[in-house]
Short mmCIF file of C-alpha atoms in Angstrom, two decimals:
data_model
loop_
_atom_site.label_atom_id
_atom_site.label_comp_id
_atom_site.label_asym_id
_atom_site.label_seq_id
_atom_site.Cartn_x
_atom_site.Cartn_y
_atom_site.Cartn_z
CA MET A 1 -0.11 -0.01 0.18
CA THR A 2 1.71 3.16 -1.34
CA THR A 3 -1.09 5.74 -1.07
CA ALA A 4 -1.32 6.08 2.76
CA THR A 5 0.43 9.14 3.85
CA THR A 6 -0.35 9.77 7.72
CA ALA A 7 -0.10 7.60 10.63
CA LEU A 8 -1.09 8.33 14.11
CA VAL A 9 0.45 6.00 16.95
CA THR A 10 -0.83 6.37 20.24
CA GLY A 11 1.80 5.57 23.07
CA ALA A 12 4.50 6.35 20.59
CA ASN A 13 7.00 8.07 22.57
CA LYS A 14 8.79 5.07 23.65
CA GLY A 15 8.88 1.19 23.50
CA ILE A 16 6.78 -0.72 20.95
CA GLY A 17 4.88 2.52 19.86
CA PHE A 18 7.94 4.48 19.06
CA ALA A 19 9.28 1.32 17.00
CA ILE A 20 6.18 1.15 15.21
CA ALA A 21 6.25 5.19 14.25
CA GLU A 22 9.96 4.57 13.43
CA SER A 23 9.08 1.52 11.07
CA LEU A 24 6.23 3.26 9.41
CA GLY A 25 8.12 6.64 8.57
CA ARG A 26 10.98 4.52 7.40
CA LEU A 27 8.40 3.05 4.57
CA GLY A 28 7.70 6.83 3.95
CA LEU A 29 4.63 7.53 5.72
CA ARG A 30 4.04 10.69 7.76
CA VAL A 31 4.02 9.69 11.29
CA VAL A 32 2.42 11.46 14.25
CA VAL A 33 3.46 10.47 17.63
CA GLY A 34 0.81 10.43 20.12
CA ALA A 35 1.87 10.74 23.73
CA ARG A 36 0.15 11.64 26.95
CA ASN A 37 3.03 14.04 27.84
CA GLU A 38 3.45 16.70 25.34
CA THR A 39 7.24 17.13 25.96
CA ALA A 40 7.86 13.40 25.64
CA GLY A 41 5.70 13.25 22.35
CA SER A 42 7.77 16.17 20.83
CA ASP A 43 11.20 14.75 21.68
CA ALA A 44 10.24 11.30 20.20
CA ALA A 45 9.19 13.23 16.96
CA ALA A 46 12.27 15.33 17.18
CA ARG A 47 14.34 11.90 17.35
CA LEU A 48 12.38 10.57 14.24
CA ALA A 49 12.69 13.61 12.26
CA ALA A 50 16.78 13.42 12.97
CA GLU A 51 16.49 10.06 10.94
CA GLY A 52 15.02 11.55 8.15
CA ILE A 53 11.56 10.61 8.92
CA ASP A 54 8.50 12.94 8.43
CA ALA A 55 7.55 13.21 12.10
CA THR A 56 5.44 15.45 14.37
CA SER A 57 3.31 15.02 17.46
CA VAL A 58 0.06 15.41 19.20
CA ARG A 59 -0.75 15.30 22.86
CA ILE A 60 -3.63 12.84 23.40
CA ASP A 61 -4.54 11.05 26.63
CA VAL A 62 -6.54 7.97 25.75
CA SER A 63 -8.37 7.82 28.92
CA SER A 64 -9.63 11.53 28.53
CA ASP A 65 -12.73 12.36 26.52
CA GLU A 66 -11.52 15.96 26.16
CA SER A 67 -7.83 15.23 25.43
CA VAL A 68 -9.06 12.68 22.56
CA ALA A 69 -11.51 15.34 20.76
CA ALA A 70 -8.78 18.03 21.09
CA ALA A 71 -6.43 15.68 19.54
CA ALA A 72 -8.92 15.11 16.53
CA ARG A 73 -9.72 18.54 16.23
CA GLU A 74 -5.87 19.36 15.86
CA LEU A 75 -5.29 16.58 13.41
CA GLU A 76 -8.29 17.42 11.54
CA GLU A 77 -6.73 21.08 10.97
CA ARG A 78 -3.59 20.10 10.33
CA PHE A 79 -3.82 17.19 7.70
CA GLY A 80 -7.82 16.51 7.30
CA THR A 81 -7.20 13.08 6.46
CA LEU A 82 -5.76 9.69 8.46
CA ASP A 83 -4.86 7.08 6.91
CA VAL A 84 -3.83 4.67 9.54
CA LEU A 85 -4.41 4.65 13.26
CA VAL A 86 -2.41 2.21 15.69
CA ASN A 87 -4.04 2.07 19.09
CA ASN A 88 -1.16 1.44 20.85
CA ALA A 89 -1.03 2.97 24.25
CA GLY A 90 -1.93 0.82 27.09
CA ILE A 91 -1.24 -0.32 30.79
CA SER A 92 -0.91 -3.20 32.92
CA GLY A 93 -2.19 -2.19 36.20
CA PRO A 94 -0.33 -3.03 39.73
CA PHE A 95 0.66 -6.61 39.65
CA ASP A 96 2.73 -8.58 42.26
CA PRO A 97 6.41 -8.08 41.75
CA VAL A 98 7.27 -11.41 42.98
CA THR A 99 4.92 -13.55 40.62
CA TRP A 100 4.38 -11.23 37.98
CA GLY A 101 0.52 -11.78 38.46
CA GLN A 102 -2.72 -10.37 39.29
CA ASP A 103 -4.80 -12.57 41.37
CA PRO A 104 -8.38 -12.35 40.33
CA THR A 105 -9.77 -13.33 43.56
CA THR A 106 -8.49 -10.16 45.14
CA MET A 107 -8.07 -7.85 42.02
CA ASP A 108 -9.26 -4.13 43.04
CA LEU A 109 -12.38 -3.30 40.94
CA ASP A 110 -10.80 0.43 40.62
CA ASP A 111 -7.60 -1.01 39.20
CA LEU A 112 -9.56 -3.31 36.64
CA ARG A 113 -11.79 0.23 35.70
CA THR A 114 -8.70 1.80 35.17
CA VAL A 115 -6.71 -0.48 32.85
CA VAL A 116 -10.17 -1.01 30.85
CA ASP A 117 -10.68 2.55 30.63
CA THR A 118 -7.31 2.74 28.85
CA ASN A 119 -6.84 -0.32 27.23
CA VAL A 120 -10.47 -0.81 25.87
CA TYR A 121 -12.33 2.67 26.19
CA GLY A 122 -9.48 4.62 25.22
CA VAL A 123 -9.37 2.28 21.87
CA ILE A 124 -12.85 3.20 21.21
CA ARG A 125 -12.74 6.85 22.29
CA VAL A 126 -9.85 7.33 19.94
CA THR A 127 -10.85 5.14 17.01
CA ASN A 128 -14.61 6.89 17.06
CA ALA A 129 -12.83 10.43 17.43
CA MET A 130 -10.40 9.80 14.03
CA LEU A 131 -13.31 7.89 12.13
CA PRO A 132 -14.13 10.89 10.02
CA MET A 133 -10.57 11.42 9.11
CA LEU A 134 -10.15 7.79 8.41
CA ARG A 135 -13.13 7.59 6.17
CA ARG A 136 -11.66 10.47 4.11
CA SER A 137 -8.64 7.90 3.15
CA GLU A 138 -8.71 5.57 0.13
CA HIS A 139 -7.15 2.59 2.14
CA PRO A 140 -7.70 3.37 5.84
CA ARG A 141 -6.28 1.11 8.42
CA ILE A 142 -6.86 0.28 12.29
CA VAL A 143 -4.11 -1.66 14.46
CA ASN A 144 -5.33 -2.69 17.70
CA THR A 145 -2.15 -3.68 20.11
CA SER A 146 -3.37 -6.79 22.35
CA SER A 147 -1.58 -9.40 23.60
CA SER A 148 -1.87 -13.39 23.35
CA MET A 149 -2.14 -13.36 27.16
CA GLY A 150 -5.80 -11.96 26.45
CA SER A 151 -6.26 -15.52 24.43
CA LEU A 152 -8.90 -17.91 25.69
CA GLU A 153 -6.97 -20.85 24.19
CA ARG A 154 -3.13 -19.97 24.88
CA GLN A 155 -3.14 -18.59 28.42
CA PRO A 156 0.41 -17.57 28.33
CA GLY A 157 2.39 -16.44 31.20
CA PRO A 158 0.92 -15.70 34.96
CA VAL A 159 -2.24 -15.09 36.11
CA MET A 160 -3.17 -11.77 34.82
CA GLY A 161 -6.73 -11.16 36.04
CA VAL A 162 -7.22 -7.32 35.16
CA TYR A 163 -4.38 -6.99 32.28
CA SER A 164 -5.17 -10.33 30.27
CA SER A 165 -8.92 -10.02 30.65
CA SER A 166 -8.78 -6.35 29.10
CA LYS A 167 -6.93 -7.49 26.08
CA THR A 168 -9.74 -10.45 25.91
CA PHE A 169 -12.01 -7.63 25.93
CA LEU A 170 -10.19 -5.56 23.19
CA ASN A 171 -10.06 -8.84 20.89
CA GLY A 172 -13.86 -8.80 21.06
CA ILE A 173 -14.22 -5.29 20.29
CA THR A 174 -11.79 -5.35 17.43
CA VAL A 175 -14.11 -8.06 15.66
CA GLN A 176 -17.09 -6.02 16.17
CA TYR A 177 -15.22 -3.01 14.53
CA ALA A 178 -14.54 -5.34 11.76
CA ARG A 179 -18.00 -6.53 11.23
CA ALA A 180 -19.12 -2.90 11.36
CA PHE A 181 -16.67 -1.88 8.46
CA GLN A 182 -17.08 -5.07 6.22
CA ASP A 183 -18.68 -3.11 3.46
CA THR A 184 -16.33 -0.20 3.77
CA PRO A 185 -12.53 0.28 2.98
CA VAL A 186 -11.63 0.45 6.69
CA ILE A 187 -9.79 -2.81 7.72
CA VAL A 188 -9.15 -3.33 11.40
CA ASN A 189 -7.14 -6.07 13.22
CA ALA A 190 -5.33 -6.86 16.41
CA ALA A 191 -1.61 -7.24 16.84
CA CYS A 192 0.54 -9.16 19.48
CA PRO A 193 3.88 -7.94 19.82
CA GLY A 194 5.04 -10.65 22.21
CA LEU A 195 7.17 -10.47 25.14
CA VAL A 196 8.93 -7.22 24.43
CA ALA A 197 11.96 -5.46 26.64
CA THR A 198 10.50 -2.14 27.74
CA ASP A 199 9.67 -0.35 30.86
CA PHE A 200 6.15 -1.75 30.57
CA ASN A 201 7.45 -5.15 31.96
CA GLY A 202 11.01 -3.84 33.54
CA PHE A 203 12.68 -4.77 30.46
CA ALA A 204 12.07 -8.68 31.32
CA GLY A 205 11.23 -9.53 27.44
CA ASP A 206 12.99 -11.58 25.13
CA ARG A 207 12.06 -9.15 21.84
CA SER A 208 13.32 -6.13 20.90
CA PRO A 209 10.92 -3.10 20.44
CA GLU A 210 11.71 -3.45 16.43
CA GLN A 211 10.78 -7.18 16.64
CA GLY A 212 7.21 -6.25 18.64
CA ALA A 213 6.44 -3.73 16.16
CA ALA A 214 6.75 -5.94 13.25
CA THR A 215 3.07 -7.36 13.26
CA ALA A 216 1.46 -3.98 13.94
CA VAL A 217 3.55 -2.51 10.96
CA ARG A 218 2.33 -5.25 8.42
CA LEU A 219 -1.27 -4.98 9.65
CA ALA A 220 -1.12 -1.00 9.20
CA THR A 221 0.00 -1.52 5.50
CA LEU A 222 -2.14 -4.41 4.39
CA PRO A 223 -3.43 -4.35 0.78
CA ASP A 224 -7.41 -3.87 0.28
CA ASP A 225 -7.86 -7.80 0.14
CA GLY A 226 -6.09 -8.20 3.50
CA PRO A 227 -7.82 -9.89 6.51
CA ARG A 228 -10.26 -8.33 8.46
CA GLY A 229 -11.18 -8.77 12.32
CA GLY A 230 -8.09 -11.04 12.83
CA PHE A 231 -5.86 -11.34 15.41
CA PHE A 232 -1.98 -12.02 14.75
CA ASP A 233 1.45 -12.39 16.01
CA ASP A 234 4.84 -12.94 14.00
CA GLY A 235 3.62 -16.47 13.48
CA GLY A 236 0.37 -15.74 11.71
CA VAL A 237 -3.20 -16.11 13.64
CA VAL A 238 -3.32 -16.00 17.45
CA PRO A 239 -6.02 -18.08 18.63
CA TRP A 240 -8.19 -16.66 21.12
#
């Protein structure tokens, strides 16, 4: 796909999000670094620009209706059209530092609400706010960063009652968006980056951010006959 010009990546000031923005930029897309902290976003965009990438930034807190609406207005004024949206911003919620787990029998419902508000409701907020611009694109693509920890079949890693459940929820929402868009050019899928070494997990992963970004980048640049409503990682379809 060569006609896409502008890509917004949320949570792109570091880690996997930054790697996704960098990879898309190297493919020739103009990338918008979405970040909750304005300075962090600007700094990340400057790092990309130093590589020769067409990069800019926008402040966006996916857990805030007002912030998302303001970001959408700003991008509308600056570009008018959005070709790629990567909903990458996410949080894990508190976990046991010894077991790396979240026991569902003792989980704090406020923690669950906070994680879902970012990992699921945040995706809905951003997607719906950006849809008018995406619909103006000839080849609009939406990618939601999920995790195989949300797979009902695989169930990898420790018990993460909060985080894993939010990703299962996100996968379900992804399917419903894909069904709603089935007769339109909008293609939406979910991507699992794998266990990537970032500050999200205390750099405990065995994959680099660039490796983790690869699936999202592939889905963000799918041809018009590409898959819809799927959940993918490096190996292909993730059963969930």
